[in-house]
Amino acid sequence: MKADSPRAGSSSRDLLPLFPEHSSVSPDGELAIGGVGVRDLAERFGTPAYIVDEAGLWHQASRFKDGLAARHPDSEVVFASKSLPCLAVYKLFAAAGLSIDVAGAGELVMALAAGVPPERMYLHGNAKTTAELTMAHQAGVATVVVDNFDDIDRLEQLATRPQRVLIRIIPGVAPETHESQSTGGADSKFGLPLDQAREAITRIRKSEKLQLDGLHLHIGSQILDTEPFARAVEAVAVLGTFDVYDVGGGLGVRYTLADQAPTVEEYLDTIAAAARSYLPAGAKLLIEPGRSLVARSCVTLYRVSTVKRTGRTFVAVDGGMADNLDAALTGQGFEAAVATRMTARPDEIVQLVGRQCESGDLLVDRLPLPAPRVGDLIAMPVTGAYTYTLANNYNGALRPPVIFCRDGKAKIMAERETHDHVLSLHRPALESPA
């Protein structure tokens, strides 16, 4: 099938703006991340692998932190760590001056192991268990985001010292995004509507064990318009005056050439302007970026296993929905390129598919590629958010490693899962007599 799409008329080099900040292409067309070529990365670490631009992560953290501080000096940037719960990432963002949002015991354990000070942590979750709340309180986690009245009951029972809390509010703002990523509408499972929030405010203010710092809201993820963020801030202002307002995250990113995403600066301008318009002048302002902090920093590197020309041309790689569930789960669009022929002109439209046994294991629909062949290295950009998070063992797949690249050097930060790792979970069955 010859090129029959507008996407096929230009060279793959046009994709470079989607790749990590510190990406380059050699004269012979080889992609490099952080100064390390993809051939070397594939030979040393295998495929599939998550390749991370370490300096790009740091610079993005600085853009958020310094940008917000310039617009609202009493502010704090909190990394929504569910987007990339990798110990090395916790360490990097903590060193960059960010606080950390943890949603559950697993993320809390990771953050503590990374040396994140508990006083710079925020515990989230719509269904926190007593065990998780106890762990967080004992560890000294500074703030618990209360999502429901059961959170209040449990905290009052277990607290041995005053515990600072924020109340998560449903602002009634449902932005345009995938249904599974919308969390601010009236039917959200997260937070309390305004009438119940008033009840929770009254109750916590009377508590001898809980200290109410303020309000929290979050309207969703992969939001490509800044206006809903301002409306959400306006919506919670009616609840009164507080010391802290955490307005969440949700800024979307550019996954494909067709996407138009707000810049960090445009997002921060909107948030700061809304705070000036609707919130008390002396209030502390928090934001919780996740996807927009990490997505562009990472490339997933694959190797082509099969090229099959039947009803369509299928280019199958050695990964798939086991290492990038977002494509199947939400229908998120991606781009990809032959990583050693970045300057070659596409001449064929293909279905880039994975190796998992599902027809829905489609990584990129109708992707222009130059003469794809078995053994090609395929680089998929903008895979820093929710890929490692949602990685799974479908068909016995092994979770890929995380590789940091910077200044021409590559270092492994999370190992590739092995079959021995997986089998170790089944040791009782292995040791049980037949």
GROMACS .gro file of C-alpha atoms in nm:
model
  434
    1MET     CA    1   0.000   0.000   0.000
    2LYS     CA    2   0.164   0.322  -0.112
    3ALA     CA    3   0.147   0.642   0.084
    4ASP     CA    4  -0.208   0.777   0.064
    5SER     CA    5  -0.223   0.999   0.369
    6PRO     CA    6  -0.110   1.360   0.426
    7ARG     CA    7   0.108   1.223   0.708
    8ALA     CA    8   0.309   1.025   0.453
    9GLY     CA    9   0.421   1.319   0.243
   10SER     CA   10   0.689   1.448   0.479
   11SER     CA   11   1.000   1.295   0.629
   12SER     CA   12   1.006   1.138   0.974
   13ARG     CA   13   1.232   1.421   1.087
   14ASP     CA   14   0.913   1.625   1.124
   15LEU     CA   15   0.843   1.414   1.434
   16LEU     CA   16   1.149   1.545   1.617
   17PRO     CA   17   0.951   1.814   1.808
   18LEU     CA   18   0.760   1.529   1.975
   19PHE     CA   19   1.074   1.357   2.095
   20PRO     CA   20   1.248   1.445   2.424
   21GLU     CA   21   1.398   1.789   2.461
   22HIS     CA   22   1.754   1.658   2.428
   23SER     CA   23   1.708   1.452   2.113
   24SER     CA   24   1.910   1.471   1.795
   25VAL     CA   25   1.944   1.298   1.461
   26SER     CA   26   2.283   1.211   1.309
   27PRO     CA   27   2.365   1.280   0.943
   28ASP     CA   28   2.288   0.915   0.863
   29GLY     CA   29   1.947   0.938   1.031
   30GLU     CA   30   2.006   0.774   1.369
   31LEU     CA   31   1.811   0.908   1.665
   32ALA     CA   32   1.995   0.987   1.987
   33ILE     CA   33   1.842   1.062   2.328
   34GLY     CA   34   2.055   1.260   2.569
   35GLY     CA   35   2.348   1.207   2.336
   36VAL     CA   36   2.314   0.827   2.323
   37GLY     CA   37   2.232   0.660   1.993
   38VAL     CA   38   1.949   0.412   1.967
   39ARG     CA   39   2.168   0.136   1.822
   40ASP     CA   40   2.387   0.145   2.131
   41LEU     CA   41   2.083   0.156   2.361
   42ALA     CA   42   1.920  -0.144   2.194
   43GLU     CA   43   2.243  -0.346   2.201
   44ARG     CA   44   2.316  -0.271   2.567
   45PHE     CA   45   1.968  -0.284   2.719
   46GLY     CA   46   1.752  -0.474   2.473
   47THR     CA   47   1.399  -0.392   2.360
   48PRO     CA   48   1.138  -0.292   2.447
   49ALA     CA   49   1.284  -0.028   2.677
   50TYR     CA   50   1.179   0.307   2.819
   51ILE     CA   51   1.449   0.563   2.731
   52VAL     CA   52   1.437   0.880   2.941
   53ASP     CA   53   1.592   1.221   2.879
   54GLU     CA   54   1.715   1.289   3.232
   55ALA     CA   55   1.800   1.657   3.175
   56GLY     CA   56   1.463   1.706   3.008
   57LEU     CA   57   1.286   1.584   3.323
   58TRP     CA   58   1.485   1.831   3.533
   59HIS     CA   59   1.420   2.123   3.299
   60GLN     CA   60   1.047   2.053   3.288
   61ALA     CA   61   1.033   2.049   3.668
   62SER     CA   62   1.210   2.385   3.671
   63ARG     CA   63   0.967   2.531   3.420
   64PHE     CA   64   0.676   2.446   3.647
   65LYS     CA   65   0.841   2.538   3.977
   66ASP     CA   66   1.007   2.863   3.870
   67GLY     CA   67   0.717   2.961   3.645
   68LEU     CA   68   0.457   2.923   3.918
   69ALA     CA   69   0.674   3.099   4.177
   70ALA     CA   70   0.718   3.397   3.943
   71ARG     CA   71   0.341   3.427   3.908
   72HIS     CA   72   0.238   3.335   4.264
   73PRO     CA   73   0.533   3.344   4.509
   74ASP     CA   74   0.362   3.144   4.785
   75SER     CA   75   0.325   2.828   4.582
   76GLU     CA   76   0.426   2.465   4.558
   77VAL     CA   77   0.454   2.218   4.270
   78VAL     CA   78   0.362   1.860   4.363
   79PHE     CA   79   0.456   1.574   4.129
   80ALA     CA   80   0.157   1.345   4.065
   81SER     CA   81   0.371   1.035   4.089
   82LYS     CA   82   0.111   0.791   3.959
   83SER     CA   83   0.214   0.911   3.613
   84LEU     CA   84   0.566   0.763   3.645
   85PRO     CA   85   0.626   0.581   3.977
   86CYS     CA   86   0.994   0.513   3.924
   87LEU     CA   87   1.229   0.551   4.219
   88ALA     CA   88   1.483   0.745   4.014
   89VAL     CA   89   1.212   0.990   3.910
   90TYR     CA   90   1.107   1.045   4.272
   91LYS     CA   91   1.470   1.122   4.358
   92LEU     CA   92   1.516   1.360   4.065
   93PHE     CA   93   1.201   1.562   4.129
   94ALA     CA   94   1.265   1.582   4.503
   95ALA     CA   95   1.613   1.715   4.428
   96ALA     CA   96   1.457   1.965   4.186
   97GLY     CA   97   1.248   2.105   4.471
   98LEU     CA   98   0.915   1.943   4.396
   99SER     CA   99   0.689   1.785   4.654
  100ILE     CA  100   0.536   1.443   4.588
  101ASP     CA  101   0.179   1.319   4.557
  102VAL     CA  102   0.136   0.951   4.646
  103ALA     CA  103  -0.183   0.756   4.584
  104GLY     CA  104  -0.154   0.443   4.793
  105ALA     CA  105   0.097   0.244   4.992
  106GLY     CA  106   0.305   0.134   4.693
  107GLU     CA  107   0.380   0.488   4.583
  108LEU     CA  108   0.443   0.591   4.943
  109VAL     CA  109   0.698   0.312   4.984
  110MET     CA  110   0.872   0.418   4.662
  111ALA     CA  111   0.887   0.782   4.766
  112LEU     CA  112   1.023   0.699   5.110
  113ALA     CA  113   1.284   0.466   4.960
  114ALA     CA  114   1.389   0.748   4.728
  115GLY     CA  115   1.454   0.968   5.032
  116VAL     CA  116   1.165   1.209   4.978
  117PRO     CA  117   1.104   1.390   5.309
  118PRO     CA  118   0.757   1.295   5.442
  119GLU     CA  119   0.684   1.659   5.514
  120ARG     CA  120   0.686   1.712   5.136
  121MET     CA  121   0.433   1.438   5.061
  122TYR     CA  122   0.060   1.444   4.997
  123LEU     CA  123  -0.150   1.126   5.026
  124HIS     CA  124  -0.436   1.086   4.779
  125GLY     CA  125  -0.696   0.823   4.701
  126ASN     CA  126  -1.072   0.780   4.689
  127ALA     CA  127  -1.063   0.451   4.882
  128LYS     CA  128  -0.777   0.473   5.129
  129THR     CA  129  -0.753   0.178   5.363
  130THR     CA  130  -0.690   0.202   5.734
  131ALA     CA  131  -0.353   0.036   5.674
  132GLU     CA  132  -0.252   0.300   5.417
  133LEU     CA  133  -0.362   0.588   5.637
  134THR     CA  134  -0.178   0.437   5.933
  135MET     CA  135   0.138   0.390   5.725
  136ALA     CA  136   0.123   0.750   5.602
  137HIS     CA  137   0.056   0.894   5.947
  138GLN     CA  138   0.333   0.692   6.109
  139ALA     CA  139   0.575   0.792   5.834
  140GLY     CA  140   0.496   1.157   5.899
  141VAL     CA  141   0.329   1.236   5.566
  142ALA     CA  142   0.249   1.603   5.594
  143THR     CA  143  -0.092   1.621   5.430
  144VAL     CA  144  -0.374   1.378   5.365
  145VAL     CA  145  -0.624   1.476   5.097
  146VAL     CA  146  -0.960   1.377   5.245
  147ASP     CA  147  -1.189   1.233   4.979
  148ASN     CA  148  -1.486   1.117   5.188
  149PHE     CA  149  -1.627   1.097   5.539
  150ASP     CA  150  -1.475   0.753   5.595
  151ASP     CA  151  -1.131   0.914   5.559
  152ILE     CA  152  -1.228   1.151   5.839
  153ASP     CA  153  -1.352   0.868   6.061
  154ARG     CA  154  -1.034   0.665   6.013
  155LEU     CA  155  -0.798   0.956   6.065
  156GLU     CA  156  -0.971   1.061   6.386
  157GLN     CA  157  -0.940   0.705   6.516
  158LEU     CA  158  -0.573   0.652   6.434
  159ALA     CA  159  -0.413   0.996   6.461
  160THR     CA  160  -0.163   1.028   6.744
  161ARG     CA  161  -0.083   1.392   6.664
  162PRO     CA  162  -0.258   1.665   6.466
  163GLN     CA  163  -0.284   1.557   6.102
  164ARG     CA  164  -0.301   1.824   5.834
  165VAL     CA  165  -0.566   1.765   5.568
  166LEU     CA  166  -0.714   1.912   5.252
  167ILE     CA  167  -1.070   1.834   5.143
  168ARG     CA  168  -1.114   1.723   4.784
  169ILE     CA  169  -1.399   1.907   4.617
  170ILE     CA  170  -1.607   1.813   4.313
  171PRO     CA  171  -1.617   2.147   4.130
  172GLY     CA  172  -1.875   2.037   3.874
  173VAL     CA  173  -1.643   2.105   3.581
  174ALA     CA  174  -1.613   1.825   3.324
  175PRO     CA  175  -1.346   1.914   3.066
  176GLU     CA  176  -1.322   1.766   2.719
  177THR     CA  177  -1.109   1.453   2.755
  178HIS     CA  178  -1.150   1.075   2.755
  179GLU     CA  179  -1.430   0.966   2.987
  180SER     CA  180  -1.191   0.764   3.202
  181GLN     CA  181  -0.974   1.074   3.254
  182SER     CA  182  -1.248   1.317   3.359
  183THR     CA  183  -1.266   1.363   3.737
  184GLY     CA  184  -1.428   1.701   3.798
  185GLY     CA  185  -1.787   1.642   3.688
  186ALA     CA  186  -2.085   1.595   3.916
  187ASP     CA  187  -2.076   1.214   3.882
  188SER     CA  188  -1.705   1.178   3.964
  189LYS     CA  189  -1.604   0.907   4.210
  190PHE     CA  190  -1.347   1.150   4.354
  191GLY     CA  191  -1.420   1.413   4.616
  192LEU     CA  192  -1.728   1.568   4.772
  193PRO     CA  193  -1.992   1.795   4.616
  194LEU     CA  194  -2.023   2.144   4.758
  195ASP     CA  195  -2.302   2.069   5.007
  196GLN     CA  196  -2.119   1.769   5.155
  197ALA     CA  197  -1.793   1.961   5.148
  198ARG     CA  198  -1.946   2.225   5.374
  199GLU     CA  199  -2.041   1.950   5.619
  200ALA     CA  200  -1.689   1.807   5.609
  201ILE     CA  201  -1.537   2.153   5.663
  202THR     CA  202  -1.749   2.206   5.973
  203ARG     CA  203  -1.669   1.864   6.112
  204ILE     CA  204  -1.292   1.887   6.059
  205ARG     CA  205  -1.274   2.235   6.208
  206LYS     CA  206  -1.427   2.092   6.525
  207SER     CA  207  -1.187   1.797   6.534
  208GLU     CA  208  -0.911   1.785   6.793
  209LYS     CA  209  -0.698   1.557   6.575
  210LEU     CA  210  -0.733   1.707   6.229
  211GLN     CA  211  -0.609   2.041   6.102
  212LEU     CA  212  -0.787   2.176   5.795
  213ASP     CA  213  -0.539   2.361   5.573
  214GLY     CA  214  -0.767   2.410   5.276
  215LEU     CA  215  -0.925   2.267   4.963
  216HIS     CA  216  -0.819   2.038   4.680
  217LEU     CA  217  -0.966   1.991   4.334
  218HIS     CA  218  -0.868   1.804   4.020
  219ILE     CA  219  -1.078   1.801   3.705
  220GLY     CA  220  -0.905   1.535   3.496
  221SER     CA  221  -0.615   1.449   3.272
  222GLN     CA  222  -0.498   1.523   2.916
  223ILE     CA  223  -0.690   1.852   2.905
  224LEU     CA  224  -0.600   2.057   2.599
  225ASP     CA  225  -0.779   2.379   2.693
  226THR     CA  226  -0.689   2.601   2.988
  227GLU     CA  227  -1.035   2.756   3.040
  228PRO     CA  228  -1.181   2.467   3.248
  229PHE     CA  229  -0.900   2.507   3.502
  230ALA     CA  230  -1.008   2.865   3.569
  231ARG     CA  231  -1.374   2.764   3.600
  232ALA     CA  232  -1.285   2.499   3.856
  233VAL     CA  233  -1.097   2.749   4.071
  234GLU     CA  234  -1.395   2.984   4.056
  235ALA     CA  235  -1.632   2.703   4.153
  236VAL     CA  236  -1.460   2.620   4.483
  237ALA     CA  237  -1.412   2.983   4.588
  238VAL     CA  238  -1.770   2.989   4.719
  239LEU     CA  239  -1.672   2.760   5.009
  240GLY     CA  240  -1.496   3.034   5.199
  241THR     CA  241  -1.145   3.147   5.284
  242PHE     CA  242  -0.861   2.899   5.341
  243ASP     CA  243  -0.485   2.906   5.375
  244VAL     CA  244  -0.418   2.652   5.098
  245TYR     CA  245  -0.575   2.580   4.761
  246ASP     CA  246  -0.449   2.280   4.566
  247VAL     CA  247  -0.592   2.311   4.215
  248GLY     CA  248  -0.461   1.977   4.093
  249GLY     CA  249  -0.308   1.898   3.756
  250GLY     CA  250  -0.439   1.772   3.424
  251LEU     CA  251  -0.253   1.977   3.164
  252GLY     CA  252  -0.250   1.780   2.840
  253VAL     CA  253   0.045   1.716   2.614
  254ARG     CA  254   0.108   1.689   2.242
  255TYR     CA  255   0.114   1.321   2.146
  256THR     CA  256   0.075   1.357   1.769
  257LEU     CA  257   0.156   1.616   1.506
  258ALA     CA  258  -0.216   1.698   1.488
  259ASP     CA  259  -0.243   1.779   1.860
  260GLN     CA  260  -0.245   2.135   1.990
  261ALA     CA  261  -0.157   2.152   2.359
  262PRO     CA  262  -0.121   2.460   2.580
  263THR     CA  263   0.231   2.548   2.684
  264VAL     CA  264   0.336   2.531   3.048
  265GLU     CA  265   0.345   2.909   3.047
  266GLU     CA  266  -0.010   2.941   2.913
  267TYR     CA  267  -0.134   2.696   3.174
  268LEU     CA  268   0.043   2.879   3.458
  269ASP     CA  269  -0.089   3.214   3.335
  270THR     CA  270  -0.444   3.078   3.354
  271ILE     CA  271  -0.401   2.925   3.699
  272ALA     CA  272  -0.234   3.235   3.845
  273ALA     CA  273  -0.496   3.467   3.696
  274ALA     CA  274  -0.777   3.253   3.838
  275ALA     CA  275  -0.611   3.258   4.180
  276ARG     CA  276  -0.585   3.638   4.170
  277SER     CA  277  -0.949   3.668   4.067
  278TYR     CA  278  -1.114   3.419   4.298
  279LEU     CA  279  -0.888   3.318   4.587
  280PRO     CA  280  -0.770   3.509   4.896
  281ALA     CA  281  -0.462   3.720   4.829
  282GLY     CA  282  -0.253   3.550   5.096
  283ALA     CA  283  -0.343   3.191   5.013
  284LYS     CA  284  -0.083   2.930   4.918
  285LEU     CA  285  -0.135   2.787   4.569
  286LEU     CA  286  -0.049   2.427   4.481
  287ILE     CA  287  -0.055   2.248   4.146
  288GLU     CA  288  -0.006   1.875   4.076
  289PRO     CA  289   0.134   1.813   3.728
  290GLY     CA  290   0.200   1.454   3.629
  291ARG     CA  291   0.158   1.376   3.259
  292SER     CA  292   0.278   1.722   3.156
  293LEU     CA  293   0.594   1.677   3.366
  294VAL     CA  294   0.702   1.340   3.233
  295ALA     CA  295   0.532   1.246   2.905
  296ARG     CA  296   0.769   1.404   2.654
  297SER     CA  297   1.080   1.295   2.844
  298CYS     CA  298   1.049   0.930   2.742
  299VAL     CA  299   1.076   0.726   2.423
  300THR     CA  300   0.980   0.360   2.403
  301LEU     CA  301   1.228   0.170   2.189
  302TYR     CA  302   1.105  -0.143   2.008
  303ARG     CA  303   1.241  -0.383   1.747
  304VAL     CA  304   1.032  -0.501   1.453
  305SER     CA  305   0.959  -0.873   1.472
  306THR     CA  306   0.731  -0.918   1.172
  307VAL     CA  307   0.617  -0.733   0.862
  308LYS     CA  308   0.302  -0.884   0.713
  309ARG     CA  309   0.115  -0.760   0.405
  310THR     CA  310  -0.235  -0.907   0.407
  311GLY     CA  311  -0.549  -0.691   0.411
  312ARG     CA  312  -0.321  -0.419   0.545
  313THR     CA  313   0.048  -0.388   0.613
  314PHE     CA  314   0.110  -0.490   0.972
  315VAL     CA  315   0.439  -0.398   1.133
  316ALA     CA  316   0.460  -0.590   1.459
  317VAL     CA  317   0.707  -0.502   1.733
  318ASP     CA  318   0.836  -0.690   2.037
  319GLY     CA  319   0.617  -0.492   2.277
  320GLY     CA  320   0.262  -0.363   2.271
  321MET     CA  321  -0.026  -0.312   2.509
  322ALA     CA  322   0.173  -0.478   2.787
  323ASP     CA  323   0.409  -0.179   2.793
  324ASN     CA  324   0.172   0.086   2.654
  325LEU     CA  325  -0.181   0.014   2.772
  326ASP     CA  326  -0.292   0.373   2.718
  327ALA     CA  327  -0.329   0.323   2.344
  328ALA     CA  328  -0.583   0.043   2.396
  329LEU     CA  329  -0.738   0.171   2.719
  330THR     CA  330  -0.819   0.527   2.613
  331GLY     CA  331  -0.757   0.524   2.239
  332GLN     CA  332  -0.475   0.773   2.284
  333GLY     CA  333  -0.302   0.845   1.954
  334PHE     CA  334   0.075   0.818   1.919
  335GLU     CA  335   0.340   0.865   1.651
  336ALA     CA  336   0.646   0.650   1.581
  337ALA     CA  337   0.950   0.643   1.356
  338VAL     CA  338   1.218   0.407   1.229
  339ALA     CA  339   1.483   0.522   1.473
  340THR     CA  340   1.783   0.461   1.248
  341ARG     CA  341   1.627   0.621   0.938
  342MET     CA  342   1.475   0.934   1.082
  343THR     CA  343   1.546   1.135   0.765
  344ALA     CA  344   1.400   0.880   0.523
  345ARG     CA  345   1.078   0.971   0.346
  346PRO     CA  346   0.782   0.745   0.435
  347ASP     CA  347   0.659   0.537   0.145
  348GLU     CA  348   0.408   0.303   0.308
  349ILE     CA  349   0.112   0.333   0.543
  350VAL     CA  350   0.115   0.061   0.809
  351GLN     CA  351  -0.059  -0.058   1.120
  352LEU     CA  352   0.200  -0.053   1.397
  353VAL     CA  353   0.086  -0.335   1.623
  354GLY     CA  354   0.208  -0.513   1.932
  355ARG     CA  355   0.264  -0.879   2.009
  356GLN     CA  356  -0.018  -0.926   2.261
  357CYS     CA  357  -0.306  -1.151   2.153
  358GLU     CA  358  -0.568  -0.880   2.110
  359SER     CA  359  -0.689  -0.712   1.792
  360GLY     CA  360  -0.698  -0.397   2.004
  361ASP     CA  361  -0.321  -0.413   2.050
  362LEU     CA  362  -0.277  -0.134   1.797
  363LEU     CA  363  -0.002   0.111   1.887
  364VAL     CA  364  -0.040   0.350   1.593
  365ASP     CA  365  -0.316   0.343   1.332
  366ARG     CA  366  -0.217   0.421   0.971
  367LEU     CA  367   0.142   0.518   1.040
  368PRO     CA  368   0.365   0.634   0.753
  369LEU     CA  369   0.700   0.449   0.758
  370PRO     CA  370   0.991   0.417   0.516
  371ALA     CA  371   1.022   0.059   0.382
  372PRO     CA  372   0.971  -0.119   0.717
  373ARG     CA  373   1.161  -0.443   0.763
  374VAL     CA  374   1.229  -0.703   1.030
  375GLY     CA  375   1.498  -0.586   1.272
  376ASP     CA  376   1.420  -0.215   1.240
  377LEU     CA  377   1.431  -0.015   1.561
  378ILE     CA  378   1.107   0.174   1.620
  379ALA     CA  379   1.100   0.477   1.850
  380MET     CA  380   0.768   0.591   1.992
  381PRO     CA  381   0.784   0.938   2.152
  382VAL     CA  382   0.580   1.090   2.435
  383THR     CA  383   0.559   0.769   2.639
  384GLY     CA  384   0.673   0.896   2.978
  385ALA     CA  385   0.327   0.905   3.135
  386TYR     CA  386   0.130   0.597   3.242
  387THR     CA  387   0.326   0.346   3.032
  388TYR     CA  388   0.556   0.222   3.308
  389THR     CA  389   0.267   0.273   3.551
  390LEU     CA  390   0.031   0.044   3.360
  391ALA     CA  391   0.288  -0.209   3.236
  392ASN     CA  392   0.163  -0.564   3.277
  393ASN     CA  393   0.237  -0.930   3.211
  394TYR     CA  394  -0.016  -1.000   2.936
  395ASN     CA  395   0.095  -1.313   2.746
  396GLY     CA  396   0.384  -1.341   2.988
  397ALA     CA  397   0.534  -1.009   2.884
  398LEU     CA  398   0.811  -0.873   3.106
  399ARG     CA  399   0.807  -0.511   3.222
  400PRO     CA  400   1.071  -0.312   3.031
  401PRO     CA  401   1.366  -0.140   3.196
  402VAL     CA  402   1.393   0.236   3.251
  403ILE     CA  403   1.711   0.389   3.111
  404PHE     CA  404   1.824   0.744   3.190
  405CYS     CA  405   2.035   0.920   2.925
  406ARG     CA  406   2.232   1.239   2.976
  407ASP     CA  407   2.543   1.395   2.822
  408GLY     CA  408   2.617   1.091   2.611
  409LYS     CA  409   2.590   0.842   2.896
  410ALA     CA  410   2.317   0.587   2.963
  411LYS     CA  411   2.243   0.421   3.296
  412ILE     CA  412   1.979   0.170   3.396
  413MET     CA  413   1.742   0.299   3.665
  414ALA     CA  414   1.488   0.017   3.679
  415GLU     CA  415   1.573  -0.334   3.572
  416ARG     CA  416   1.389  -0.535   3.312
  417GLU     CA  417   1.159  -0.782   3.482
  418THR     CA  418   1.272  -1.143   3.436
  419HIS     CA  419   1.089  -1.473   3.420
  420ASP     CA  420   1.249  -1.556   3.755
  421HIS     CA  421   1.091  -1.242   3.905
  422VAL     CA  422   0.751  -1.356   3.784
  423LEU     CA  423   0.796  -1.718   3.890
  424SER     CA  424   0.905  -1.609   4.238
  425LEU     CA  425   0.547  -1.497   4.303
  426HIS     CA  426   0.436  -1.853   4.235
  427ARG     CA  427   0.689  -2.019   4.465
  428PRO     CA  428   0.413  -2.173   4.686
  429ALA     CA  429   0.284  -2.364   4.386
  430LEU     CA  430   0.635  -2.463   4.279
  431GLU     CA  431   0.712  -2.594   4.625
  432SER     CA  432   0.378  -2.765   4.672
  433PRO     CA  433   0.372  -3.141   4.613
  434ALA     CA  434   0.192  -3.249   4.297
   0.00000   0.00000   0.00000
